């Protein structure tokens, strides 16, 4: 009798977890759904991809199998969706506490059978930095809406220096309820650090790469209920916004209202680095999702589509070496161009590829968003080797340095594969002059350009995966290849002589308040404040290395002018 009652109770809970709602429900009823939550998850039927693409600008579509759509919405989004007249099913994301183990200390968490409490997470990241100070440091990317830390672990052999090595970035759980990647990235950090002295392949990877891992991009969503459990986690942040629909986009027809604090801080952090490749980790499906997300491939094919397919095939094959059924729940191949699945606007993947020249992939790890604790080891066994080998991908393709005739590194030189690169698929040199252009086996013509230098063309560059092709390139100075600058006003100014040697004299139509010499990538090299107001200022340039610079002139009326400067 007791067993029967338990079965009936479970069946009743199941029925209550999915119930149908019609579009004619009143605003009062819809408002009541959000009294104790900031988002709802629901499903509806739609087979027309173009309609799905339009709805993606209104609600946060999470999954589409060609017929049924699963989506999330806050109150405003749901009310807007209802105007389209769809019948829909509203779901409760029931998560059994009995299947989710929380680790309240580091010792228990490092058994890898649980999820960390927020305090355990902070203690663990601090422990890594203190225990491995020569190869590990913890950066604070920023602070969430509710004051939780967004952290990143850098792992490299000279961790406190910026070396001429490719930078790689893993980031997880931008959707706070997709938590498997969070746990796995902490285990990845642990494995890399502890394996440095015992595993020669890991040591080689760490010695040749600057690896950055952000385990938790949306801490407020993950610890929505409180800091001691991940049960009750939400997709959105504390402002009820899907962070993966909140990045600037070159193509979105629906501009975002406000960039959320978590995203603005992530944007600033990524702009301060030169990430060659990256991946952001999700769950709720099992598939690799490569750019573009903003278009179907028939509308806009990524310049590196063939390379992405090869990378995805290697990843999937390595996963299936551990489990033949891995990455097969949603696509037989295990991968897809993002927009061919469903189009999303303002996503992070397209932002990183377009604005940062970073080749970022979305990795959907598991069909369940919150995987039961007893399954954590299963997914780690499948994903560990693909995760490691994906980092190694930064070492294939075309590498090298771009310098001037004196050997001085040229920052932000552009490396273009002729007849191929478009939509920011070109790569740029770092401040140290090094560059990394992942590309599949083939023969290519390469163009190298930089402001103040003659463009160089290199024909028939051959590549053979996975061995890198090394190009060390020297560019010649040129005053004719100087782009216009945006900060041009009615202020008139000159810099004489130009090119200069020991000094340069600036003459302006107004009194000069400051004169600043900048590197080509915008770093301040020197700044001069004239002791007396005058429309003339002379700067000693003897200490400058030969190369291309900018002079920013600010006058007493706060008008600004930027001039090019060439030091011989």
Coordinates of C-alpha atoms in Angstrom, one line a residue:
X1 CA 0.0 0.0 0.0
X2 CA 2.8 2.4 0.9
X3 CA 4.6 1.6 -2.3
X4 CA 1.4 2.3 -4.3
X5 CA 1.0 5.6 -2.6
X6 CA 4.6 6.6 -3.4
X7 CA 4.1 5.7 -7.0
X8 CA 0.9 7.7 -7.1
X9 CA 2.7 10.7 -5.5
X10 CA 5.5 10.6 -8.0
X11 CA 3.0 10.4 -10.9
X12 CA 1.1 13.4 -9.4
X13 CA 4.4 15.4 -9.2
X14 CA 5.1 14.5 -12.8
X15 CA 1.7 15.7 -14.0
X16 CA 2.1 18.9 -12.0
X17 CA 5.5 19.5 -13.5
X18 CA 4.1 19.9 -17.0
X19 CA 0.8 21.7 -17.5
X20 CA -0.7 23.4 -20.6
X21 CA -1.3 27.1 -20.7
X22 CA -3.3 28.9 -23.4
X23 CA -2.5 32.4 -24.7
X24 CA -5.8 33.8 -23.3
X25 CA -4.6 33.6 -19.7
X26 CA -4.9 37.0 -18.0
X27 CA -2.0 39.3 -17.1
X28 CA -2.8 38.6 -13.5
X29 CA -2.2 34.9 -13.9
X30 CA 1.0 35.4 -15.9
X31 CA 2.2 37.9 -13.2
X32 CA 1.6 35.2 -10.5
X33 CA 4.0 32.8 -12.2
X34 CA 6.8 35.2 -11.4
X35 CA 6.0 35.8 -7.7
X36 CA 8.7 33.3 -6.6
X37 CA 11.0 33.1 -9.6
X38 CA 12.5 35.3 -12.2
X39 CA 12.2 33.0 -15.2
X40 CA 10.0 30.2 -16.6
X41 CA 10.8 27.4 -19.0
X42 CA 8.2 26.2 -21.5
X43 CA 7.8 24.4 -24.8
X44 CA 5.7 24.9 -27.9
X45 CA 5.5 23.4 -31.4
X46 CA 6.9 25.2 -34.4
X47 CA 8.6 23.6 -37.5
X48 CA 9.3 26.8 -39.5
X49 CA 12.9 27.8 -39.0
X50 CA 12.3 31.4 -40.1
X51 CA 9.7 31.8 -37.4
X52 CA 12.0 30.3 -34.8
X53 CA 14.7 32.8 -35.8
X54 CA 12.3 35.7 -35.3
X55 CA 11.1 34.3 -31.9
X56 CA 14.7 34.0 -30.8
X57 CA 14.8 37.8 -30.7
X58 CA 12.0 37.8 -28.1
X59 CA 12.6 34.7 -25.9
X60 CA 15.7 32.7 -25.0
X61 CA 15.4 29.5 -27.1
X62 CA 17.3 26.7 -25.5
X63 CA 16.6 23.7 -27.8
X64 CA 14.8 22.8 -31.0
X65 CA 14.4 19.4 -32.5
X66 CA 12.8 20.6 -35.7
X67 CA 9.3 20.6 -34.2
X68 CA 9.2 21.2 -30.5
X69 CA 10.9 24.3 -29.0
X70 CA 12.1 24.6 -25.4
X71 CA 12.6 28.2 -24.3
X72 CA 13.1 30.4 -21.2
X73 CA 11.5 33.8 -20.6
X74 CA 11.3 36.5 -18.0
X75 CA 8.0 38.2 -17.4
X76 CA 8.4 40.8 -20.1
X77 CA 9.6 38.2 -22.6
X78 CA 6.7 35.8 -21.9
X79 CA 4.1 38.5 -22.3
X80 CA 5.6 39.5 -25.6
X81 CA 5.6 35.8 -26.7
X82 CA 2.0 35.4 -25.8
X83 CA 1.0 38.0 -28.4
X84 CA 1.9 35.5 -31.1
X85 CA -1.0 33.2 -30.0
X86 CA 1.0 29.9 -29.5
X87 CA -0.3 27.2 -27.2
X88 CA 2.5 26.2 -24.9
X89 CA 3.4 23.9 -22.0
X90 CA 4.9 25.4 -18.9
X91 CA 7.5 23.3 -17.1
X92 CA 8.9 23.1 -13.6
X93 CA 12.5 22.1 -13.6
X94 CA 12.3 19.6 -10.8
X95 CA 15.7 18.8 -9.4
X96 CA 16.0 16.0 -6.9
X97 CA 18.2 17.0 -3.9
X98 CA 18.9 13.3 -3.3
X99 CA 20.8 13.1 -6.6
X100 CA 22.8 16.3 -6.1
X101 CA 25.7 16.2 -3.6
X102 CA 27.2 19.5 -2.4
X103 CA 30.7 19.6 -1.1
X104 CA 31.1 22.0 1.9
X105 CA 34.9 21.6 2.0
X106 CA 37.8 21.1 -0.4
X107 CA 38.6 17.6 0.7
X108 CA 35.1 16.3 -0.1
X109 CA 35.0 18.2 -3.4
X110 CA 38.2 16.8 -4.7
X111 CA 36.7 13.3 -4.6
X112 CA 34.9 14.7 -7.8
X113 CA 31.5 13.3 -6.8
X114 CA 29.8 16.5 -6.0
X115 CA 29.3 20.2 -6.8
X116 CA 31.0 22.9 -4.7
X117 CA 29.3 25.4 -2.5
X118 CA 30.2 29.0 -3.3
X119 CA 32.6 29.2 -0.3
X120 CA 34.2 25.9 -1.3
X121 CA 34.8 27.3 -4.8
X122 CA 36.5 30.4 -3.5
X123 CA 38.7 28.4 -1.1
X124 CA 39.7 26.0 -3.8
X125 CA 40.7 28.8 -6.3
X126 CA 42.7 30.4 -3.5
X127 CA 44.3 27.1 -2.7
X128 CA 45.4 26.6 -6.2
X129 CA 47.1 30.0 -6.4
X130 CA 48.9 29.4 -3.1
X131 CA 49.9 25.8 -3.7
X132 CA 51.2 26.4 -7.3
X133 CA 52.5 30.0 -7.3
X134 CA 54.9 29.5 -10.2
X135 CA 52.4 28.1 -12.6
X136 CA 49.0 29.4 -11.4
X137 CA 47.5 32.8 -10.6
X138 CA 43.8 33.8 -10.1
X139 CA 42.4 36.9 -11.8
X140 CA 39.2 38.5 -10.8
X141 CA 37.3 39.2 -14.0
X142 CA 34.7 41.1 -12.1
X143 CA 31.8 41.0 -9.7
X144 CA 28.2 39.8 -10.4
X145 CA 25.1 41.8 -9.8
X146 CA 24.7 40.2 -6.3
X147 CA 28.3 40.7 -5.4
X148 CA 29.8 37.3 -6.2
X149 CA 33.3 37.0 -7.8
X150 CA 33.8 36.0 -11.4
X151 CA 37.2 34.4 -11.4
X152 CA 39.7 33.1 -13.9
X153 CA 42.7 30.8 -13.4
X154 CA 45.8 31.4 -15.5
X155 CA 48.1 28.4 -15.9
X156 CA 51.5 28.8 -17.6
X157 CA 55.1 28.1 -16.8
X158 CA 55.9 31.8 -16.3
X159 CA 52.5 32.7 -15.0
X160 CA 53.3 36.2 -13.8
X161 CA 54.7 37.2 -17.2
X162 CA 53.1 37.7 -20.6
X163 CA 55.1 35.5 -22.9
X164 CA 55.1 35.1 -26.7
X165 CA 52.8 32.1 -26.5
X166 CA 49.3 31.4 -27.7
X167 CA 46.6 32.3 -25.2
X168 CA 43.7 29.9 -24.8
X169 CA 40.4 30.5 -22.9
X170 CA 37.8 28.1 -21.4
X171 CA 34.7 29.6 -19.9
X172 CA 31.7 27.8 -18.4
X173 CA 28.2 28.3 -17.1
X174 CA 27.1 31.6 -18.7
X175 CA 23.7 30.0 -18.2
X176 CA 23.6 29.5 -14.4
X177 CA 21.6 26.3 -14.5
X178 CA 24.0 24.5 -16.9
X179 CA 26.4 23.4 -14.2
X180 CA 28.3 20.3 -15.4
X181 CA 31.0 22.5 -17.1
X182 CA 31.6 24.4 -13.9
X183 CA 32.5 21.2 -12.0
X184 CA 34.5 19.9 -15.0
X185 CA 36.6 23.1 -15.4
X186 CA 37.5 23.0 -11.7
X187 CA 38.7 19.4 -12.2
X188 CA 40.5 20.5 -15.4
X189 CA 42.4 23.2 -13.4
X190 CA 43.2 20.6 -10.7
X191 CA 44.4 18.0 -13.2
X192 CA 46.7 20.5 -15.1
X193 CA 48.3 21.8 -11.9
X194 CA 48.8 18.4 -10.2
X195 CA 49.9 16.8 -13.5
X196 CA 52.6 19.4 -14.3
X197 CA 55.4 17.5 -12.6
X198 CA 54.2 14.0 -13.4
X199 CA 52.7 14.1 -16.9
X200 CA 55.1 15.1 -19.7
X201 CA 52.4 15.9 -22.1
X202 CA 50.7 18.3 -19.7
X203 CA 54.0 19.9 -18.8
X204 CA 54.7 20.4 -22.5
X205 CA 51.3 22.0 -23.0
X206 CA 51.6 24.3 -19.9
X207 CA 55.2 25.3 -20.9
X208 CA 54.1 26.4 -24.4
X209 CA 50.6 27.9 -23.8
X210 CA 49.0 30.5 -21.6
X211 CA 45.8 28.7 -20.5
X212 CA 42.9 30.7 -18.9
X213 CA 40.0 28.9 -17.3
X214 CA 36.9 30.7 -16.0
X215 CA 34.8 28.0 -14.3
X216 CA 31.7 30.1 -13.5
X217 CA 30.6 33.0 -15.6
X218 CA 27.2 33.4 -14.0
X219 CA 27.5 32.8 -10.2
X220 CA 24.2 34.5 -9.3
X221 CA 22.3 32.1 -11.6
X222 CA 24.1 29.0 -10.3
X223 CA 23.7 30.0 -6.6
X224 CA 20.2 31.5 -7.1
X225 CA 18.7 29.9 -4.0
X226 CA 21.7 30.4 -1.7
X227 CA 25.5 29.8 -1.6
X228 CA 25.2 26.3 -0.3
X229 CA 23.3 24.6 -3.2
X230 CA 23.1 24.6 -6.9
X231 CA 19.6 23.1 -6.8
X232 CA 17.2 25.9 -7.9
X233 CA 19.8 27.4 -10.2
X234 CA 18.5 29.8 -13.0
X235 CA 19.5 30.3 -16.6
X236 CA 19.4 34.1 -16.3
X237 CA 21.4 36.4 -14.0
X238 CA 20.1 38.3 -11.0
X239 CA 18.7 41.1 -13.3
X240 CA 16.6 38.4 -15.1
X241 CA 18.7 38.6 -18.3
X242 CA 20.1 35.8 -20.4
X243 CA 23.8 36.7 -20.5
X244 CA 24.2 34.7 -23.7
X245 CA 21.8 37.0 -25.5
X246 CA 23.4 40.2 -24.2
X247 CA 26.6 40.7 -26.1
X248 CA 27.1 43.4 -28.8
X249 CA 26.5 42.1 -32.3
X250 CA 27.4 43.5 -35.7
X251 CA 24.3 41.9 -37.2
X252 CA 21.5 41.9 -34.6
X253 CA 18.2 43.6 -35.6
X254 CA 17.4 43.8 -31.9
X255 CA 19.9 46.0 -30.1
X256 CA 20.4 45.2 -26.4
X257 CA 19.2 47.7 -23.8
X258 CA 22.1 47.4 -21.3
X259 CA 25.1 45.2 -21.3
X260 CA 24.9 43.3 -18.0
X261 CA 27.8 43.8 -15.5
X262 CA 29.0 40.2 -15.9
X263 CA 29.3 40.6 -19.6
X264 CA 30.9 44.1 -19.6
X265 CA 33.5 42.8 -17.2
X266 CA 34.1 39.7 -19.4
X267 CA 34.4 42.0 -22.5
X268 CA 37.0 44.1 -20.8
X269 CA 38.9 41.1 -19.6
X270 CA 39.0 39.5 -23.1
X271 CA 40.0 42.7 -24.7
X272 CA 43.0 42.9 -22.4
X273 CA 44.2 39.5 -23.8
X274 CA 44.9 38.0 -27.2
X275 CA 43.0 34.8 -27.0
X276 CA 43.7 32.7 -30.1
X277 CA 41.0 30.1 -29.4
X278 CA 38.3 29.6 -26.8
X279 CA 35.3 27.5 -25.9
X280 CA 32.3 28.2 -23.7
X281 CA 30.7 25.3 -22.0
X282 CA 26.9 24.6 -21.8
X283 CA 24.6 21.7 -21.1
X284 CA 21.1 20.7 -22.2
X285 CA 22.3 19.0 -25.4
X286 CA 25.3 17.0 -26.6
X287 CA 26.7 18.8 -29.6
X288 CA 29.6 21.1 -30.7
X289 CA 28.2 24.4 -32.0
X290 CA 30.5 26.4 -34.2
X291 CA 30.0 29.9 -35.7
X292 CA 27.9 31.5 -36.8
X293 CA 25.0 31.6 -34.4
X294 CA 23.5 34.7 -36.0
X295 CA 22.9 33.0 -39.4
X296 CA 22.2 29.7 -41.1
X297 CA 25.3 28.6 -43.0
X298 CA 23.4 29.1 -46.3
X299 CA 23.1 32.8 -45.4
X300 CA 26.6 33.4 -44.2
X301 CA 29.3 30.8 -44.1
X302 CA 32.2 31.3 -41.7
X303 CA 35.5 31.9 -43.4
X304 CA 37.0 28.9 -41.5
X305 CA 34.0 26.6 -42.0
X306 CA 36.2 23.7 -43.2
X307 CA 38.7 24.2 -40.4
X308 CA 35.8 24.2 -37.8
X309 CA 34.5 21.0 -39.2
X310 CA 37.9 19.3 -38.9
X311 CA 38.3 20.5 -35.3
X312 CA 34.8 19.3 -34.4
X313 CA 35.5 15.9 -36.0
X314 CA 38.6 15.5 -34.0
X315 CA 36.9 16.4 -30.8
X316 CA 33.9 14.1 -31.4
X317 CA 36.1 11.2 -32.5
X318 CA 38.2 11.5 -29.3
X319 CA 35.0 11.6 -27.2
X320 CA 33.7 8.5 -28.9
X321 CA 37.0 6.7 -28.3
X322 CA 35.9 6.7 -24.7
X323 CA 32.2 6.1 -25.4
X324 CA 30.9 5.2 -28.9
X325 CA 27.5 7.0 -28.1
X326 CA 29.1 10.2 -26.9
X327 CA 27.9 13.5 -28.6
X328 CA 25.2 11.6 -30.6
X329 CA 22.0 12.5 -28.7
X330 CA 21.1 15.5 -31.0
X331 CA 23.2 15.2 -34.2
X332 CA 24.7 12.1 -35.7
X333 CA 27.9 13.9 -36.6
X334 CA 28.1 15.4 -33.1
X335 CA 28.5 19.0 -34.4
X336 CA 26.7 21.7 -36.3
X337 CA 27.0 25.3 -37.4
X338 CA 25.1 27.2 -34.7
X339 CA 22.5 28.9 -36.9
X340 CA 21.8 25.6 -38.7
X341 CA 20.4 24.3 -35.4
X342 CA 18.6 27.6 -34.5
X343 CA 19.6 31.2 -34.8
X344 CA 20.3 33.3 -31.7
X345 CA 21.0 37.0 -31.5
X346 CA 23.7 38.7 -29.4
X347 CA 25.5 35.5 -28.3
X348 CA 29.0 35.4 -26.8
X349 CA 30.4 33.0 -29.4
X350 CA 29.8 35.4 -32.4
X351 CA 31.0 38.3 -30.3
X352 CA 34.3 36.6 -29.5
X353 CA 34.8 35.6 -33.1
X354 CA 33.9 38.9 -34.7
X355 CA 35.1 41.5 -32.2
X356 CA 38.1 39.7 -30.6
X357 CA 39.4 37.7 -33.6
X358 CA 39.1 34.7 -31.2
X359 CA 38.1 31.3 -32.6
X360 CA 35.5 30.4 -30.0
X361 CA 33.3 27.2 -30.0
X362 CA 30.2 26.3 -28.0
X363 CA 30.5 22.9 -26.3
X364 CA 27.2 21.4 -25.2
X365 CA 28.3 18.6 -22.8
X366 CA 25.2 16.7 -21.6
X367 CA 21.5 16.5 -22.3
X368 CA 20.8 17.2 -18.6
X369 CA 21.5 20.7 -17.4
X370 CA 22.2 19.6 -13.8
X371 CA 23.8 16.1 -14.0
X372 CA 23.3 13.8 -11.0
X373 CA 26.4 13.6 -8.9
X374 CA 26.9 9.9 -9.6
X375 CA 27.2 10.7 -13.4
X376 CA 30.0 13.3 -13.0
X377 CA 32.8 10.7 -13.4
X378 CA 31.1 9.3 -16.5
X379 CA 31.2 12.7 -18.3
X380 CA 34.8 13.5 -17.2
X381 CA 36.0 10.2 -18.6
X382 CA 34.4 11.1 -22.0
X383 CA 35.5 14.7 -22.1
X384 CA 38.9 14.9 -20.6
X385 CA 41.0 14.0 -23.7
X386 CA 38.9 16.1 -26.1
X387 CA 39.2 19.1 -23.7
X388 CA 43.0 18.7 -23.6
X389 CA 43.4 18.2 -27.3
X390 CA 41.2 21.2 -28.1
X391 CA 43.7 23.3 -26.3
X392 CA 46.5 21.8 -28.4
X393 CA 44.7 23.1 -31.6
X394 CA 46.2 26.5 -30.9
X395 CA 49.6 25.1 -31.9
X396 CA 48.7 24.1 -35.4
X397 CA 48.4 26.3 -38.5
X398 CA 50.7 29.4 -39.1
X399 CA 52.7 31.0 -36.3
X400 CA 55.4 33.6 -36.1
X401 CA 56.5 37.1 -35.3
X402 CA 56.1 40.5 -37.0
X403 CA 58.8 43.1 -36.4
X404 CA 60.3 46.1 -38.0
X405 CA 63.7 46.3 -39.5
X406 CA 65.3 46.8 -36.1
X407 CA 63.6 43.7 -34.7
X408 CA 61.1 45.7 -32.6
X409 CA 57.8 43.8 -32.3
X410 CA 54.8 45.4 -34.2
X411 CA 51.6 45.1 -32.2
X412 CA 48.2 44.6 -33.9
X413 CA 49.7 43.8 -37.3
X414 CA 47.0 42.0 -39.3
X415 CA 47.6 38.6 -40.8
X416 CA 45.2 38.0 -43.7
X417 CA 44.7 34.8 -45.7
X418 CA 43.9 36.1 -49.2
X419 CA 40.8 34.9 -50.8
X420 CA 39.5 33.5 -47.6
X421 CA 39.4 35.8 -44.6
X422 CA 36.2 37.9 -44.0
X423 CA 34.1 38.9 -41.0
X424 CA 37.1 39.4 -38.8
X425 CA 38.6 35.9 -39.3
X426 CA 42.0 37.6 -39.7
X427 CA 44.3 37.4 -36.7
X428 CA 46.3 40.2 -35.1
X429 CA 49.8 40.2 -33.5
X430 CA 50.0 40.6 -29.7
X431 CA 52.0 43.5 -28.1
X432 CA 55.0 41.1 -28.3
X433 CA 54.6 40.8 -32.0
X434 CA 53.6 37.1 -32.1
X435 CA 50.7 35.7 -34.0
X436 CA 48.8 32.4 -34.3
X437 CA 46.6 31.5 -37.3
X438 CA 44.9 28.1 -36.9
X439 CA 44.1 26.7 -40.3
X440 CA 43.7 23.3 -42.0
X441 CA 46.3 21.6 -44.2
X442 CA 46.7 23.5 -47.4
X443 CA 48.6 26.2 -49.4
X444 CA 47.8 29.9 -48.8
X445 CA 48.8 33.4 -49.8
X446 CA 49.3 35.6 -46.8
X447 CA 49.1 39.4 -46.5
X448 CA 50.7 41.2 -43.5
X449 CA 49.8 44.8 -42.9
X450 CA 50.2 47.4 -40.1
X451 CA 49.7 51.2 -39.9
X452 CA 52.9 53.0 -40.8
X453 CA 54.4 50.0 -42.6
X454 CA 54.5 48.7 -46.1
X455 CA 52.1 45.7 -46.7
X456 CA 54.0 42.5 -47.3
X457 CA 52.6 39.6 -49.4
X458 CA 53.9 36.0 -48.9
X459 CA 52.8 33.4 -51.5
X460 CA 52.5 29.6 -51.3
X461 CA 52.6 29.2 -47.5
X462 CA 52.1 25.5 -46.9
X463 CA 50.6 24.0 -43.8
X464 CA 50.4 20.4 -42.6
X465 CA 48.3 19.6 -39.5
X466 CA 49.3 19.4 -36.7
X467 CA 52.8 20.8 -37.4
X468 CA 53.0 24.6 -37.2
X469 CA 54.4 26.6 -40.2
X470 CA 56.6 29.3 -38.8
X471 CA 56.9 32.7 -40.5
X472 CA 59.1 35.4 -39.0
X473 CA 58.2 38.6 -40.9
X474 CA 59.9 42.0 -41.1
X475 CA 57.9 45.1 -42.3
X476 CA 59.4 48.3 -43.7
X477 CA 58.3 51.7 -42.4
X478 CA 56.1 53.8 -44.6
X479 CA 54.5 57.2 -44.0
X480 CA 52.1 56.6 -46.8
X481 CA 50.3 53.7 -45.1
X482 CA 48.8 55.6 -42.2
X483 CA 45.1 55.3 -41.6
X484 CA 42.9 58.3 -40.7
X485 CA 41.9 58.7 -37.1
X486 CA 38.5 59.4 -35.7
X487 CA 39.5 62.0 -33.2
X488 CA 39.9 64.8 -35.8
X489 CA 38.4 68.2 -34.9
X490 CA 38.7 71.7 -36.2
X491 CA 42.0 71.9 -34.3
X492 CA 44.9 72.1 -36.6
X493 CA 48.4 70.9 -35.6
X494 CA 51.6 69.7 -37.1
X495 CA 54.6 67.6 -35.9
X496 CA 58.0 68.7 -37.3
X497 CA 60.3 66.9 -38.3
X498 CA 58.4 63.8 -39.2
X499 CA 60.1 61.3 -39.4
X500 CA 62.0 62.5 -36.3
X501 CA 65.2 61.5 -34.6
X502 CA 66.1 63.3 -31.3
X503 CA 63.1 65.5 -30.9
X504 CA 59.8 66.6 -32.4
X505 CA 58.1 70.0 -32.2
X506 CA 54.3 70.2 -32.1
X507 CA 52.6 73.4 -33.3
X508 CA 48.9 73.9 -32.9
X509 CA 46.3 76.7 -33.5
X510 CA 45.5 76.8 -29.8
X511 CA 47.5 76.5 -26.5
X512 CA 48.6 73.0 -25.9
X513 CA 47.6 71.5 -22.5
X514 CA 49.0 67.9 -22.9
X515 CA 51.0 66.1 -25.6
X516 CA 51.0 62.3 -25.4
X517 CA 53.0 59.8 -27.5
X518 CA 51.2 56.5 -27.9
X519 CA 52.2 53.2 -29.3
X520 CA 50.4 51.9 -32.4
X521 CA 48.1 49.8 -30.2
X522 CA 47.2 52.8 -28.0
X523 CA 49.6 52.4 -25.0
X524 CA 50.9 55.6 -23.4
X525 CA 54.7 55.8 -24.0
X526 CA 55.3 59.3 -22.7
X527 CA 53.3 62.4 -21.7
X528 CA 54.3 66.0 -21.5
X529 CA 52.6 68.9 -19.7
X530 CA 54.0 72.3 -20.9
X531 CA 54.9 74.5 -17.9
X532 CA 53.6 77.6 -19.8
X533 CA 50.6 77.8 -22.0
X534 CA 51.8 78.0 -25.6
X535 CA 50.8 76.7 -29.0
X536 CA 54.2 75.1 -29.4
X537 CA 55.7 72.1 -27.5
X538 CA 58.9 70.2 -28.1
X539 CA 59.2 66.5 -27.0
X540 CA 62.5 64.7 -26.6
X541 CA 62.3 61.5 -28.6
X542 CA 65.8 60.1 -28.2
X543 CA 64.6 57.3 -25.9
X544 CA 62.0 56.1 -28.4
X545 CA 62.8 53.0 -30.3
X546 CA 62.4 53.3 -34.1
X547 CA 58.9 52.7 -35.2
X548 CA 55.4 54.0 -35.7
X549 CA 53.7 56.1 -33.0
X550 CA 50.7 58.4 -32.5
X551 CA 50.8 61.9 -30.9
X552 CA 47.6 62.9 -29.1
X553 CA 47.4 66.7 -28.6
X554 CA 44.9 68.2 -26.2
X555 CA 44.5 72.0 -26.1
X556 CA 43.2 74.3 -23.5
X557 CA 39.7 74.3 -25.0
X558 CA 39.8 70.4 -24.7
X559 CA 39.8 69.9 -28.4
X560 CA 41.9 67.0 -29.5
X561 CA 44.0 66.1 -32.5
X562 CA 45.9 62.8 -33.3
X563 CA 48.9 62.9 -35.6
X564 CA 51.1 60.0 -36.9
X565 CA 54.7 60.0 -36.0
X566 CA 57.6 58.0 -37.4
X567 CA 60.8 57.6 -35.3
X568 CA 63.9 56.8 -37.4

